[in-house]
Short mmCIF file of C-alpha atoms and ligand atoms in Angstrom, two decimals:
data_model
loop_
_atom_site.label_atom_id
_atom_site.label_comp_id
_atom_site.label_asym_id
_atom_site.label_seq_id
_atom_site.Cartn_x
_atom_site.Cartn_y
_atom_site.Cartn_z
CA MET A 1 0.00 0.00 0.00
CA ALA A 2 1.07 3.59 -0.57
CA LYS A 3 0.11 6.51 1.70
CA THR A 4 -1.48 8.97 -0.70
CA PHE A 5 -2.99 12.47 -0.39
CA VAL A 6 -6.44 12.69 -1.94
CA VAL A 7 -8.60 15.77 -2.57
CA LYS A 8 -12.28 14.83 -2.48
CA LYS A 9 -13.61 18.39 -2.66
CA ILE A 10 -12.01 21.66 -3.79
CA GLY A 11 -10.89 23.81 -0.86
CA GLY A 12 -8.11 24.92 1.51
CA PRO A 13 -4.94 22.99 2.43
CA GLU A 14 -6.95 20.90 4.93
CA VAL A 15 -8.87 19.09 2.15
CA MET A 16 -5.79 16.98 1.34
CA GLU A 17 -6.58 13.72 3.14
CA LEU A 18 -4.04 10.92 3.70
CA VAL A 19 -5.35 7.48 2.68
CA ASP A 20 -3.91 4.06 1.82
CA VAL A 21 -3.95 3.22 -1.88
CA ASP A 22 -2.77 0.11 -3.66
CA PRO A 23 -0.62 1.44 -6.51
CA GLY A 24 -1.14 -1.80 -8.48
CA LYS A 25 1.20 -3.58 -10.88
CA PRO A 26 2.64 -1.81 -13.91
CA GLY A 27 0.78 -2.40 -17.18
CA ALA A 28 2.26 -2.18 -20.66
CA GLY A 29 4.59 0.81 -20.98
CA GLU A 30 4.45 1.61 -17.25
CA VAL A 31 6.86 1.57 -14.33
CA LEU A 32 6.14 1.50 -10.60
CA ILE A 33 8.07 4.27 -8.82
CA ARG A 34 8.65 4.43 -5.05
CA HIS A 35 8.95 8.18 -4.38
CA THR A 36 11.74 9.66 -2.28
CA ALA A 37 11.05 13.39 -2.89
CA ILE A 38 8.07 15.26 -4.32
CA GLY A 39 8.01 18.84 -5.61
CA VAL A 40 5.32 21.24 -4.37
CA ASN A 41 4.35 23.71 -7.09
CA PHE A 42 1.99 26.66 -7.17
CA ALA A 43 -0.02 24.71 -9.76
CA ASP A 44 -0.83 22.15 -7.01
CA ILE A 45 -2.49 24.97 -5.04
CA HIS A 46 -4.42 26.09 -8.12
CA TYR A 47 -5.80 22.55 -8.63
CA ARG A 48 -6.60 22.06 -4.93
CA ARG A 49 -8.52 25.35 -4.63
CA GLY A 50 -9.99 25.33 -8.14
CA THR A 51 -8.14 28.36 -9.56
CA ALA A 52 -6.25 26.58 -12.37
CA PRO A 53 -7.28 27.74 -15.86
CA PRO A 54 -10.78 26.43 -16.78
CA HIS A 55 -9.53 24.02 -19.49
CA ALA A 56 -7.15 22.40 -16.93
CA MET A 57 -9.86 22.22 -14.21
CA ALA A 58 -12.22 20.60 -16.75
CA LYS A 59 -9.72 17.75 -17.27
CA LEU A 60 -9.25 17.18 -13.53
CA PRO A 61 -10.99 14.10 -12.10
CA ILE A 62 -12.39 14.55 -8.57
CA PRO A 63 -11.34 12.94 -6.25
CA PHE A 64 -7.73 13.41 -7.34
CA THR A 65 -4.19 13.27 -5.96
CA PRO A 66 -2.25 16.53 -6.47
CA GLY A 67 1.39 16.77 -7.54
CA LEU A 68 3.17 17.15 -10.86
CA GLU A 69 6.71 15.99 -10.16
CA ALA A 70 8.70 13.55 -8.06
CA ALA A 71 11.93 11.61 -7.83
CA GLY A 72 12.29 8.03 -6.68
CA VAL A 73 13.36 4.49 -7.44
CA ILE A 74 11.87 2.04 -9.95
CA GLU A 75 10.30 -0.89 -8.10
CA ALA A 76 8.71 -2.81 -10.97
CA ILE A 77 8.63 -2.65 -14.76
CA GLY A 78 5.67 -3.38 -17.04
CA PRO A 79 5.65 -5.30 -20.32
CA GLY A 80 7.32 -3.61 -23.28
CA VAL A 81 9.37 -1.13 -21.22
CA THR A 82 13.00 -0.89 -22.28
CA GLY A 83 15.88 1.21 -20.99
CA PHE A 84 15.02 0.93 -17.27
CA GLN A 85 15.94 -1.54 -14.54
CA VAL A 86 14.51 -2.14 -11.09
CA GLY A 87 16.51 0.09 -8.71
CA ASP A 88 17.12 2.93 -11.22
CA ARG A 89 16.90 6.42 -9.70
CA VAL A 90 14.41 8.37 -11.80
CA ALA A 91 12.24 11.49 -11.87
CA TYR A 92 9.40 13.04 -13.82
CA ALA A 93 7.79 16.44 -14.21
CA THR A 94 4.44 16.30 -15.83
CA ALA A 95 0.99 17.78 -16.50
CA THR A 96 -2.70 17.48 -15.64
CA ASN A 97 -3.27 14.15 -17.42
CA THR A 98 -0.64 12.43 -15.22
CA ILE A 99 -1.30 14.44 -12.04
CA GLY A 100 -0.89 12.44 -8.79
CA ALA A 101 2.62 12.76 -7.35
CA TYR A 102 1.58 13.24 -3.68
CA THR A 103 1.95 9.55 -2.87
CA GLU A 104 4.56 7.12 -1.60
CA ALA A 105 4.42 5.02 -4.79
CA ARG A 106 2.65 5.13 -8.13
CA LEU A 107 2.50 3.77 -11.66
CA PHE A 108 3.78 6.11 -14.36
CA PRO A 109 4.25 6.01 -18.17
CA ALA A 110 7.88 4.97 -18.72
CA ASP A 111 8.38 7.27 -21.72
CA ARG A 112 7.74 10.31 -19.47
CA VAL A 113 10.35 9.23 -16.89
CA PHE A 114 14.05 10.08 -17.01
CA LYS A 115 17.02 8.60 -15.18
CA LEU A 116 18.79 10.82 -12.68
CA PRO A 117 22.53 11.28 -13.07
CA LYS A 118 24.70 10.48 -10.02
CA GLY A 119 25.45 14.16 -9.51
CA VAL A 120 21.79 15.19 -9.01
CA SER A 121 20.18 14.24 -5.69
CA ASP A 122 16.54 13.19 -5.42
CA VAL A 123 15.67 16.32 -3.43
CA ASP A 124 17.42 18.60 -5.95
CA ALA A 125 15.57 16.86 -8.78
CA ALA A 126 12.17 17.25 -7.10
CA ALA A 127 12.95 20.87 -6.21
CA LEU A 128 14.10 21.88 -9.65
CA LEU A 129 12.79 19.78 -12.52
CA TYR A 130 9.21 20.94 -13.09
CA ARG A 131 10.15 24.58 -12.63
CA ALA A 132 13.39 24.34 -14.61
CA ILE A 133 11.66 22.59 -17.54
CA THR A 134 9.16 25.47 -17.39
CA VAL A 135 12.00 28.02 -17.38
CA HIS A 136 13.62 26.18 -20.31
CA GLY A 137 10.39 26.59 -22.29
CA ILE A 138 10.10 30.26 -21.36
CA ILE A 139 13.68 31.39 -22.01
CA ARG A 140 14.52 29.05 -24.88
CA SER A 141 11.24 28.74 -26.82
CA CYS A 142 8.95 31.67 -25.92
CA TYR A 143 11.64 34.35 -25.78
CA PRO A 144 15.16 33.03 -26.50
CA VAL A 145 17.16 35.04 -23.96
CA LYS A 146 20.56 36.23 -25.08
CA SER A 147 23.43 38.28 -23.76
CA GLY A 148 22.52 41.95 -23.35
CA ASN A 149 18.79 41.40 -22.85
CA VAL A 150 17.11 43.30 -20.04
CA ILE A 151 14.36 41.32 -18.30
CA LEU A 152 11.60 42.21 -15.85
CA LEU A 153 10.86 39.14 -13.69
CA HIS A 154 7.98 39.10 -11.20
CA ALA A 155 8.16 36.97 -7.99
CA ALA A 156 11.92 36.77 -8.44
CA ALA A 157 12.50 35.05 -5.07
CA GLY A 158 10.01 32.24 -5.77
CA GLY A 159 10.66 28.77 -7.15
CA VAL A 160 10.48 29.60 -10.87
CA GLY A 161 11.89 33.09 -10.22
CA SER A 162 15.03 31.83 -8.48
CA ILE A 163 15.85 29.47 -11.36
CA LEU A 164 14.99 31.96 -14.10
CA ALA A 165 17.02 34.78 -12.52
CA GLY A 166 20.15 32.64 -12.26
CA TRP A 167 19.86 31.04 -15.68
CA ALA A 168 19.18 34.36 -17.45
CA LYS A 169 22.13 35.97 -15.68
CA ASN A 170 24.30 33.08 -16.81
CA LEU A 171 23.19 33.80 -20.39
CA GLY A 172 24.40 37.38 -19.99
CA ALA A 173 21.04 39.09 -19.40
CA THR A 174 20.31 41.78 -16.82
CA VAL A 175 17.43 40.79 -14.57
CA ILE A 176 15.22 43.30 -12.77
CA GLY A 177 13.18 41.35 -10.22
CA THR A 178 10.09 42.26 -8.21
CA VAL A 179 9.38 40.81 -4.75
CA SER A 180 7.13 41.65 -1.81
CA SER A 181 9.64 42.10 1.03
CA ASP A 182 13.16 43.26 1.87
CA ALA A 183 14.13 39.73 2.92
CA LYS A 184 13.00 38.38 -0.45
CA ALA A 185 14.93 41.21 -2.17
CA GLU A 186 18.19 39.99 -0.62
CA LEU A 187 17.46 36.46 -1.77
CA ALA A 188 16.50 37.57 -5.30
CA LYS A 189 19.85 39.38 -5.58
CA SER A 190 21.66 36.24 -4.50
CA TYR A 191 19.70 34.25 -7.12
CA GLY A 192 20.92 36.49 -9.96
CA CYS A 193 18.84 39.69 -10.12
CA LYS A 194 20.93 42.82 -10.68
CA HIS A 195 18.15 45.11 -9.44
CA VAL A 196 15.24 44.22 -7.16
CA ILE A 197 12.08 46.24 -6.65
CA VAL A 198 10.07 45.71 -3.48
CA THR A 199 6.45 46.10 -4.54
CA GLY A 200 4.43 47.97 -1.96
CA LYS A 201 7.44 50.21 -1.25
CA GLU A 202 8.16 51.32 -4.81
CA ASP A 203 6.17 51.67 -8.02
CA PHE A 204 7.63 48.91 -10.19
CA VAL A 205 6.74 50.66 -13.47
CA ALA A 206 8.45 53.94 -12.56
CA ARG A 207 11.51 52.17 -11.15
CA THR A 208 11.87 49.82 -14.14
CA MET A 209 11.63 52.75 -16.55
CA ALA A 210 14.24 54.66 -14.50
CA LEU A 211 16.57 51.64 -14.46
CA THR A 212 16.28 51.31 -18.26
CA ASN A 213 16.72 55.08 -18.93
CA GLY A 214 13.10 55.34 -20.07
CA LYS A 215 13.47 52.65 -22.73
CA GLY A 216 11.81 49.68 -21.04
CA VAL A 217 12.79 46.03 -20.83
CA ASP A 218 13.12 43.61 -23.74
CA VAL A 219 10.81 41.10 -22.12
CA CYS A 220 8.66 40.66 -19.02
CA PHE A 221 8.27 37.18 -17.53
CA ASP A 222 5.12 37.19 -15.39
CA GLY A 223 3.94 34.38 -13.14
CA VAL A 224 1.99 36.70 -10.80
CA GLY A 225 -0.95 37.61 -13.05
CA ILE A 226 -3.75 40.08 -12.41
CA ASP A 227 -1.99 42.29 -9.81
CA VAL A 228 0.88 43.18 -12.19
CA PHE A 229 0.01 41.94 -15.67
CA LEU A 230 -1.50 45.04 -17.33
CA LYS A 231 0.86 47.50 -15.63
CA SER A 232 3.84 45.47 -16.82
CA PHE A 233 3.17 46.46 -20.45
CA ASP A 234 4.20 50.00 -19.45
CA CYS A 235 7.67 48.59 -18.61
CA ILE A 236 8.25 46.85 -21.96
CA ARG A 237 10.19 48.53 -24.78
CA ARG A 238 8.89 49.06 -28.30
CA TYR A 239 8.57 45.63 -30.03
CA GLY A 240 9.30 43.94 -26.71
CA MET A 241 7.48 40.89 -25.41
CA MET A 242 5.28 39.83 -22.50
CA VAL A 243 5.52 36.15 -21.56
CA SER A 244 2.77 35.31 -19.10
CA PHE A 245 3.30 31.92 -17.47
CA GLY A 246 1.23 32.01 -14.31
CA GLN A 247 -1.36 33.81 -12.21
CA ALA A 248 -0.48 33.40 -8.53
CA SER A 249 -2.49 36.56 -7.69
CA GLY A 250 -5.45 35.68 -9.94
CA MET A 251 -6.34 35.22 -13.59
CA MET A 252 -5.78 38.16 -15.90
CA ASP A 253 -8.72 39.84 -17.63
CA PRO A 254 -8.99 39.29 -21.40
CA VAL A 255 -6.59 41.51 -23.40
CA ASP A 256 -7.78 43.90 -26.10
CA PRO A 257 -5.26 43.53 -29.00
CA VAL A 258 -5.31 47.34 -29.31
CA LEU A 259 -3.27 47.36 -26.08
CA LEU A 260 -0.42 45.80 -28.03
CA GLN A 261 -0.41 48.27 -30.93
CA HIS A 262 0.84 51.30 -29.00
CA GLN A 263 4.34 49.83 -28.75
CA GLY A 264 4.10 46.88 -31.14
CA HIS A 265 4.30 44.50 -28.20
CA TYR A 266 4.18 40.73 -28.53
CA LEU A 267 2.24 38.62 -26.05
CA THR A 268 2.29 34.90 -25.37
CA LYS A 269 1.05 32.61 -22.59
CA PHE A 270 3.24 29.67 -21.70
CA SER A 271 1.74 26.37 -20.60
CA GLY A 272 3.86 23.38 -19.59
CA SER A 273 1.08 21.05 -20.74
CA THR A 274 1.36 22.45 -24.27
CA TYR A 275 5.13 22.81 -24.48
CA ASN A 276 5.79 19.36 -23.00
CA GLU A 277 2.94 17.47 -24.66
CA ASP A 278 5.32 16.01 -27.23
CA THR A 279 7.33 13.35 -25.39
CA GLY A 280 10.48 13.91 -27.48
CA GLU A 281 10.40 17.65 -26.76
CA TYR A 282 9.79 17.03 -23.05
CA GLN A 283 12.66 14.51 -22.83
CA GLN A 284 14.98 16.93 -24.65
CA ARG A 285 14.09 19.75 -22.24
CA ALA A 286 14.66 17.41 -19.28
CA LYS A 287 18.05 16.35 -20.68
CA GLU A 288 19.18 19.96 -21.09
CA VAL A 289 17.87 20.89 -17.63
CA LEU A 290 19.70 18.00 -15.96
CA ALA A 291 22.90 19.02 -17.78
CA ALA A 292 22.37 22.62 -16.61
CA ILE A 293 21.93 21.42 -12.99
CA GLU A 294 25.05 19.27 -13.18
CA SER A 295 27.16 22.07 -14.69
CA GLY A 296 25.94 24.60 -12.10
CA VAL A 297 24.09 26.84 -14.60
CA ILE A 298 21.00 26.07 -12.53
CA ALA A 299 21.90 26.57 -8.88
CA ARG A 300 20.86 24.02 -6.25
CA GLY A 301 19.92 24.46 -2.65
CA HIS A 302 17.30 27.20 -3.03
CA HIS A 303 14.62 25.01 -1.53
CA VAL A 304 12.89 24.19 1.74
CA VAL A 305 12.24 20.54 2.65
CA TYR A 306 9.06 19.42 4.48
CA PRO A 307 8.20 15.93 5.74
CA PHE A 308 5.67 14.26 3.40
CA ALA A 309 2.98 14.42 6.10
CA ASP A 310 3.34 18.24 6.29
CA VAL A 311 2.01 18.96 2.83
CA ALA A 312 -0.75 21.25 4.17
CA ARG A 313 1.88 23.43 5.88
CA ALA A 314 3.88 23.62 2.65
CA HIS A 315 0.77 24.72 0.74
CA ALA A 316 -0.12 27.31 3.40
CA ASP A 317 3.43 28.75 3.34
CA MET A 318 3.41 29.06 -0.45
CA GLU A 319 -0.12 30.41 -0.71
CA SER A 320 0.51 33.11 1.90
CA ARG A 321 3.72 34.26 0.10
CA ARG A 322 5.91 33.19 3.05
CA SER A 323 7.89 30.70 0.97
CA THR A 324 11.01 31.39 -1.08
CA GLY A 325 12.74 29.17 -3.63
CA SER A 326 11.24 25.72 -4.23
CA LEU A 327 9.34 23.50 -1.77
CA VAL A 328 9.95 19.76 -1.53
CA LEU A 329 8.28 16.92 0.39
CA GLN A 330 10.75 14.28 1.56
CA LEU A 331 9.73 10.67 2.22
N1 NAP B 401 2.58 27.59 -17.07
C1 NAP B 401 3.23 26.59 -16.50
O1 NAP B 401 3.34 25.49 -17.04
C2 NAP B 401 3.83 26.81 -15.16
C3 NAP B 401 4.77 25.92 -14.64
C4 NAP B 401 5.36 26.19 -13.40
C5 NAP B 401 4.96 27.32 -12.70
N2 NAP B 401 3.98 28.14 -13.23
C6 NAP B 401 3.54 29.33 -12.52
O2 NAP B 401 4.68 30.08 -12.16
C7 NAP B 401 4.41 30.81 -10.96
C8 NAP B 401 5.51 30.50 -9.95
O3 NAP B 401 5.38 29.15 -9.54
P1 NAP B 401 6.16 28.59 -8.28
O4 NAP B 401 5.61 27.24 -8.03
O5 NAP B 401 7.61 28.75 -8.48
O6 NAP B 401 5.62 29.56 -7.11
P2 NAP B 401 6.43 30.72 -6.32
O7 NAP B 401 6.92 31.71 -7.31
O8 NAP B 401 7.41 30.09 -5.43
O9 NAP B 401 5.27 31.35 -5.45
C9 NAP B 401 4.42 32.31 -5.99
C10 NAP B 401 4.93 33.73 -5.73
O10 NAP B 401 4.05 34.63 -6.40
C11 NAP B 401 4.04 35.85 -5.72
N3 NAP B 401 2.67 36.34 -5.51
C12 NAP B 401 2.22 37.55 -5.88
N4 NAP B 401 0.94 37.68 -5.55
C13 NAP B 401 0.57 36.54 -4.93
C14 NAP B 401 -0.66 36.11 -4.34
N5 NAP B 401 -1.76 36.87 -4.32
N6 NAP B 401 -0.70 34.87 -3.77
C15 NAP B 401 0.38 34.08 -3.79
N7 NAP B 401 1.57 34.45 -4.34
C16 NAP B 401 1.66 35.68 -4.91
C17 NAP B 401 4.74 35.64 -4.37
O11 NAP B 401 6.03 36.26 -4.44
P3 NAP B 401 6.17 37.78 -3.81
O12 NAP B 401 5.67 37.65 -2.41
O13 NAP B 401 7.63 38.07 -3.89
O14 NAP B 401 5.33 38.65 -4.69
C18 NAP B 401 4.87 34.13 -4.27
O15 NAP B 401 6.02 33.75 -3.53
C19 NAP B 401 3.01 30.39 -10.51
O16 NAP B 401 2.07 31.32 -11.00
C20 NAP B 401 2.82 29.05 -11.20
O17 NAP B 401 1.49 28.68 -11.38
C21 NAP B 401 3.44 27.90 -14.44
#
């Protein structure tokens, strides 16, 4: 049996109930993974409280087990699976259709699993992979970041923010981050931001325009949503781009295309489900992310570890903006 968190009705952190579930035997193309570390992502909160985008909520079965990524060890292998052995250390970072990582053990499609190199620990993998694969999509596919770019990054001390700030700096970009407190500002600087704006103390539009000599940034990466989304266009240079990838503060209102014409702005909305739907593309992103972790381009250690049983506390910390870096459940 595997202790498993189940959500039977949408609600607060307390609706995640621990139950015993038989994970079953792997069918064709599946492996059974015994988890050692599980990543806690803001998306898990969105699913639990019902604030994920409507198309994602519509696909969600209820009851369901939250969780989009984990690391662990292969315990059994189903018919037709090649390339894996019992005992292999593996991980996955996935989407709504394979949601269910908050469990001690589960079946998973083998083609969406990757082996972990010796140099990447299970906790590092669970802390980094889902977010880093997201960052890969954002800074390689949506807006290929290059040396000299100036970036506005919201929630720069968060899980995605900490990875994006460091990776973009490594590519030679200048990152202007926004955060909600002085303590987070210090962290965001250590993660790779050159300038940090504490929202609530300073107007981020005025400060970004001052920092860029009135020109604006090349691109804004926004995972915060409604509280900053529209205002952020006033920080973007002519022909610059807005990459929206999340809505921690709430879903944005629909955008009138006329908004974009004043400065010839480009707008896109990243979704991991879309960008990682193709298994080959997903595996390639994972390979490059693991290489970037091993080489130090993606920094490790910006995470907080919680015991598996404390998942509600992890959710509450993240939801109330107390958390920084990534959050991991250890088994
Ligand atoms: N599209 C995708 O496939 C994809 C994949 C991964 C992540 N995401 C999105 O990326 C964003 C970051 O994810 P994460 O897991 O790394 O979370 P996170 O950044 O560690 O946490 C969210 C941060 O958002 C900021 N925030 C601003 N207003 C908030 C509010 N009203 N409530 C809560 N937080 C608020 C907070 O930072 P401050 O206190 O500093 O403002 C908070 O720490 C989320 O929106 C997530 O859904 C999207």
